[in-house]
Structures are given as structure tokens and as C-alpha cells.
PDB file of C-alpha atoms in Angstrom:
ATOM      1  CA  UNK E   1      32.553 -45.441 135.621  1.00 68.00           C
ATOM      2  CA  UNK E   2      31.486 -45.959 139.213  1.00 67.00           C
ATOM      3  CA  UNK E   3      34.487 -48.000 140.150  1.00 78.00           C
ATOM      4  CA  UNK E   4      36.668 -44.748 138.929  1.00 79.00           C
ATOM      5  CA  UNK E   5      34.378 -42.332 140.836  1.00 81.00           C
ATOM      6  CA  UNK E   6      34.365 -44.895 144.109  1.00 83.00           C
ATOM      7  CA  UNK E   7      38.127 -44.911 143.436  1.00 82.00           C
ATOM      8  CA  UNK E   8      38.631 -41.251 143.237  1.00 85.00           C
ATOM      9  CA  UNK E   9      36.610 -40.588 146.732  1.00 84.00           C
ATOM     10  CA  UNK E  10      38.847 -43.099 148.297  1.00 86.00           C
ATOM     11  CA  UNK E  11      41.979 -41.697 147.616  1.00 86.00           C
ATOM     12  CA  UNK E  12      40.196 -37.947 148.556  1.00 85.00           C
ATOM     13  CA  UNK E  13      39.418 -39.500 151.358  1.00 85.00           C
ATOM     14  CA  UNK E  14      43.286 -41.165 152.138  1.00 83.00           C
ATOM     15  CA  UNK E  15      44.657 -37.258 151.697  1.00 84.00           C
ATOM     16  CA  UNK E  16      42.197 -36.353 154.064  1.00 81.00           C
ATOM     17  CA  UNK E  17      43.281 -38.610 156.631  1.00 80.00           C
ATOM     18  CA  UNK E  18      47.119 -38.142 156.524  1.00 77.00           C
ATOM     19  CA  UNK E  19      46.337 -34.043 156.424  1.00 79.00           C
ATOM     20  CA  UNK E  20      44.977 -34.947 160.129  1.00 74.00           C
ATOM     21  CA  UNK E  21      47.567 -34.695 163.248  1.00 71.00           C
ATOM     22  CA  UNK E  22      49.511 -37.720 164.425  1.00 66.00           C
ATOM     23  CA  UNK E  23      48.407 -37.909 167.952  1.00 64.00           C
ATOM     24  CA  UNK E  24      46.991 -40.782 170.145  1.00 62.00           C
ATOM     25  CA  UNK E  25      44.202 -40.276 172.070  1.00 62.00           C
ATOM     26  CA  UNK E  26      45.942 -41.075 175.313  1.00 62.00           C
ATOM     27  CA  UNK E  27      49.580 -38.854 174.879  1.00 59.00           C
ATOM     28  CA  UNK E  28      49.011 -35.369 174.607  1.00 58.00           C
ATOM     29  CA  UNK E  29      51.259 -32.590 173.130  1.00 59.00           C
ATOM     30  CA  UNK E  30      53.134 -31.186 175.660  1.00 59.00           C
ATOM     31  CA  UNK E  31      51.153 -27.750 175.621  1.00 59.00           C
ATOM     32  CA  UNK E  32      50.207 -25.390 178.419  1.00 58.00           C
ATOM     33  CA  UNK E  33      46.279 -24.775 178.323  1.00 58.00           C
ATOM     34  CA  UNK E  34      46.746 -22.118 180.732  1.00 56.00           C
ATOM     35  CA  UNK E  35      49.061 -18.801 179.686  1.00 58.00           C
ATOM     36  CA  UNK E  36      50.939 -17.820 182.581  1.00 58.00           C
ATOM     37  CA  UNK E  37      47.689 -16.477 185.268  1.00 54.00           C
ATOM     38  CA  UNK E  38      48.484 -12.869 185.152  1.00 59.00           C
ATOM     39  CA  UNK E  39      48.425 -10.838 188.294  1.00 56.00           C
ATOM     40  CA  UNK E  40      44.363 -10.117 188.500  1.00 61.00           C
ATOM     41  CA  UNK E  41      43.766 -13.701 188.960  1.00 70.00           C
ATOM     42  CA  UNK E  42      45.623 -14.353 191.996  1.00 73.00           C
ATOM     43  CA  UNK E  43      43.778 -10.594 192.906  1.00 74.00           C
ATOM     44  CA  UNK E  44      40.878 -11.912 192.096  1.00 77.00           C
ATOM     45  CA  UNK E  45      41.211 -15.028 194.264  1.00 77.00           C
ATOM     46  CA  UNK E  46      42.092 -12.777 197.118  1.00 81.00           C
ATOM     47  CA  UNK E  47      39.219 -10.826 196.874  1.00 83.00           C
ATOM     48  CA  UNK E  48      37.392 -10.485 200.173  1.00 85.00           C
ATOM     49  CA  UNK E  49      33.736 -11.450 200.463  1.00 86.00           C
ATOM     50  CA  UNK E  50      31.290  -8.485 201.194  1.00 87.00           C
ATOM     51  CA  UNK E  51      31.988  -6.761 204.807  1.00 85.00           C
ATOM     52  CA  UNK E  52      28.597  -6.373 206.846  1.00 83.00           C
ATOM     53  CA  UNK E  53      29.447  -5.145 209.482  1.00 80.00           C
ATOM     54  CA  UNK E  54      30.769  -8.424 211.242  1.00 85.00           C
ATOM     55  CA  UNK E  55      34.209  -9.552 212.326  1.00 87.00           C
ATOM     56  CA  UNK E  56      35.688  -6.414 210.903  1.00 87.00           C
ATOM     57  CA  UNK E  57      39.062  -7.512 211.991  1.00 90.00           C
ATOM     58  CA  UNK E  58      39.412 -10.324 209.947  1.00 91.00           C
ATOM     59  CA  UNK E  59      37.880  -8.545 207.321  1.00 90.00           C
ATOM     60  CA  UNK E  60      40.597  -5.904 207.359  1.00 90.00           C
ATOM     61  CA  UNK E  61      43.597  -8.590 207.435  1.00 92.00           C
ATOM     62  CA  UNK E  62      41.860 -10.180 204.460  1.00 92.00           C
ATOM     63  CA  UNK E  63      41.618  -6.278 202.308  1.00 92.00           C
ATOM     64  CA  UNK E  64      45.175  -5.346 203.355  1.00 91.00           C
ATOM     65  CA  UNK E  65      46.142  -8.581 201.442  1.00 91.00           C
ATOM     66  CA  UNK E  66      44.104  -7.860 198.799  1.00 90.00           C
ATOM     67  CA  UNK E  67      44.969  -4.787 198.230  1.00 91.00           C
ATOM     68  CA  UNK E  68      49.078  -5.337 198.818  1.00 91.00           C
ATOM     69  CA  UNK E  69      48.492  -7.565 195.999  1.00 88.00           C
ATOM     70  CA  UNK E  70      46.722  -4.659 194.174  1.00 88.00           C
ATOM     71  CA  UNK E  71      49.782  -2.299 194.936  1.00 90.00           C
ATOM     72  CA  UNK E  72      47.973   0.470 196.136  1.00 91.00           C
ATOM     73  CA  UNK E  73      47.586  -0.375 200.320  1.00 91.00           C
ATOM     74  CA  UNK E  74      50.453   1.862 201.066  1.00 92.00           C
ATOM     75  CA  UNK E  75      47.980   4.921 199.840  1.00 92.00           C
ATOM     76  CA  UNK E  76      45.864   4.650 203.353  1.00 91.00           C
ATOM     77  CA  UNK E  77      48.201   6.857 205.089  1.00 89.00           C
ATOM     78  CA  UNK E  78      47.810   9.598 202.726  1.00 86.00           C
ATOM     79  CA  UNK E  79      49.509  11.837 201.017  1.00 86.00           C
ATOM     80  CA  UNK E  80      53.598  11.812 201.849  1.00 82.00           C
ATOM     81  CA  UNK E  81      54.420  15.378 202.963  1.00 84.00           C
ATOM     82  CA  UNK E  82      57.504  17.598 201.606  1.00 83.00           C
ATOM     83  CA  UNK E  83      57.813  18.185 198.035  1.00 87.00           C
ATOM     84  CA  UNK E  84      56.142  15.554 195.918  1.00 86.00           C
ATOM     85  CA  UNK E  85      56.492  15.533 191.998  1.00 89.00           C
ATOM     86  CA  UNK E  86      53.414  15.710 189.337  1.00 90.00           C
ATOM     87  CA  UNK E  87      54.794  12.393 188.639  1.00 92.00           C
ATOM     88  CA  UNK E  88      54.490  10.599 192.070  1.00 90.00           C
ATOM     89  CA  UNK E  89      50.959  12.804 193.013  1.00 91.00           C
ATOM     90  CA  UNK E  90      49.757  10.887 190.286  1.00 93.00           C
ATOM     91  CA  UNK E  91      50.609   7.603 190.778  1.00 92.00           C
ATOM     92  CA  UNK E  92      49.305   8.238 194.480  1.00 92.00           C
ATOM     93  CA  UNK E  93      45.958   9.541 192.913  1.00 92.00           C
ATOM     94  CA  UNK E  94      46.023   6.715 190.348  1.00 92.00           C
ATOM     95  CA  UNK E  95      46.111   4.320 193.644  1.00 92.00           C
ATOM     96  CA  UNK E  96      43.773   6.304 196.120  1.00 92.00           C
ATOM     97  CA  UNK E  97      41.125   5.591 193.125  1.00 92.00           C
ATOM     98  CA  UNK E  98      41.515   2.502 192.913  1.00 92.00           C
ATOM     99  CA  UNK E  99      42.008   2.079 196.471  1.00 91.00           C
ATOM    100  CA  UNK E 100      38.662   3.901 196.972  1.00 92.00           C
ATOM    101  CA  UNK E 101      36.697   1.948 194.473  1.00 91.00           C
ATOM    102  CA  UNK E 102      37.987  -1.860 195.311  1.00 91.00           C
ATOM    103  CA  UNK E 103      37.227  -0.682 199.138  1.00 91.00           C
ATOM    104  CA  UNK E 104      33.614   0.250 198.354  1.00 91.00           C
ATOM    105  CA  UNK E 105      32.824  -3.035 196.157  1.00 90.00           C
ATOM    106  CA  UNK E 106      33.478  -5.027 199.347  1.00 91.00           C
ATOM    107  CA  UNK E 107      31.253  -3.122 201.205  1.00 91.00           C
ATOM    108  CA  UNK E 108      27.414  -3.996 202.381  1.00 88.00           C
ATOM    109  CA  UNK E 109      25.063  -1.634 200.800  1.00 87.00           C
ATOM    110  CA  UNK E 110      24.406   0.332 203.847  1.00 86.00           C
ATOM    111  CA  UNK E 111      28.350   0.850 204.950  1.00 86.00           C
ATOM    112  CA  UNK E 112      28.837   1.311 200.588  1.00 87.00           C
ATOM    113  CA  UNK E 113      26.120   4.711 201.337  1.00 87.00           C
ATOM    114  CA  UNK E 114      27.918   5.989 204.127  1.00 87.00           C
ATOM    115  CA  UNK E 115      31.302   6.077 202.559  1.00 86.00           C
ATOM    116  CA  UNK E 116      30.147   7.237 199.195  1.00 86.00           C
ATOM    117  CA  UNK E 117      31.186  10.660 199.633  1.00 89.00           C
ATOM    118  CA  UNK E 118      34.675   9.846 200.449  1.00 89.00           C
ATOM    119  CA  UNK E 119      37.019   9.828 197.921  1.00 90.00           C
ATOM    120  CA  UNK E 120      40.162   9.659 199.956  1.00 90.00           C
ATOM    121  CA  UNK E 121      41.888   6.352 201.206  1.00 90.00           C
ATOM    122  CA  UNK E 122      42.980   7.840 203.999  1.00 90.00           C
ATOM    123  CA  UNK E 123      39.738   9.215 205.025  1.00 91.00           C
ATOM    124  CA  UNK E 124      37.709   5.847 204.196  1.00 90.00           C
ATOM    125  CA  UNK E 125      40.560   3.369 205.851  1.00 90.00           C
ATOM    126  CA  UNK E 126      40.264   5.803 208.881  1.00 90.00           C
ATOM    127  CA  UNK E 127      36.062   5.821 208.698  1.00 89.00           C
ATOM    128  CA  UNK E 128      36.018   1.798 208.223  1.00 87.00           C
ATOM    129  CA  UNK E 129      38.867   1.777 211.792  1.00 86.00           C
ATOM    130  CA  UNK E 130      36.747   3.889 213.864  1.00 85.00           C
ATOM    131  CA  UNK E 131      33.350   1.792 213.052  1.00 70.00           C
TER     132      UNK E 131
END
């Protein structure tokens, strides 16, 4: 009786074993472990660290990259002028926010306070030049 039960846990054991994947230790599957990096990583590696108040002009090459890669640097010199469609004054409101916001998180705290009431990328890309 405890041959047959010994037995039976072997061959359990056998299924187990050829249920398990085929692969040596040393070849991999071909697989990607990374997904294609979507755009915000290569955004996020761009990033700019915080300005203080230092070397402002290489700061400023450094966000216009940053935000070209963002899509929305082309908002700093405002609003285009003539007749603009709902459509387009959103997308250019859409980008001024965003432009606004990703400015400000790359500010020091006290340049972040004196900017805080601008909400226009044209007004803040024009405060941050004349400073």
C-alpha cells in the first residue's frame, strides 16, 4: 500500500515537471522586458533640475528642450492673432496650462511665489527673460 501511494506521488510529481517550460537557464526567450518607452519617459529624462536663480541661460536651453518634447513651447509667444477657432483656442489653452504648470515645478520656491499669479506662458516666459 505504500509502494502504490509512493508510486502515485511520483508520477504526480513527473506531470508536474513536464507542465513546467522548456527553457535553460542560460538562453532566454527572445522577449522584450521593456514595452516600447512611451513619450513621458524620454520627457521625463529631459526634465530640468530646479532653477535657483543661477545660470539661467543654460537653464532656459535645457526647458525649451523639455518642453519641445512636451509639445507645448511654441505657446510662449502667445496667443496667434486674426481669427482663431474654439478648436485651436483650446488646444493653445490646453498647452499654456501645461506650459504654466511644468514651468513652475522647475522653479525654486521663492521664483515658484513670484510667478504664482501668472497663468499665461507668455507672461511667465517673458517674467523668467527679464529676471
Amino acid at each position: 500500500m505504500l509502494n502504490l501511494a509512493i508510486f502515485i506521488v511520483m508520477i504526480y510529481i513527473l506531470v508536474l515537471i513536464w507542465k513546467l517550460p522548456n527553457i535553460s537557464t542560460i538562453q532566454k526567450p527572445y522577449y522584450r522586458s521593456f514595452p516600447d518607452l512611451p513619450m513621458a519617459s524620454f520627457v521625463d529624462a529631459l526634465r530640468p533640475e530646479k532653477f535657483c536663480g543661477a545660470h539661467f541661460k543654460r537653464w532656459s536651453v535645457k526647458v525649451t528642450d523639455w518642453l519641445t518634447a512636451m509639445k507645448v513651447f511654441w505657446v510662449k509667444d502667445g496667443l496667434p492673432e486674426g481669427n482663431i477657432s474654439d478648436e485651436d483656442r483650446k488646444k493653445f489653452q490646453e498647452a499654456s496650462e501645461i506650459f504654466v504648470g511644468a514651468v513652475r515645478n522647475v522653479l525654486s520656491d521663492h521664483l515658484f511665489d513670484s510667478c504664482l499669479h501668472m497663468k499665461d506662458a507668455k507672461v511667465l516666459w517673458d517674467y523668467l527673460n527679464t529676471t
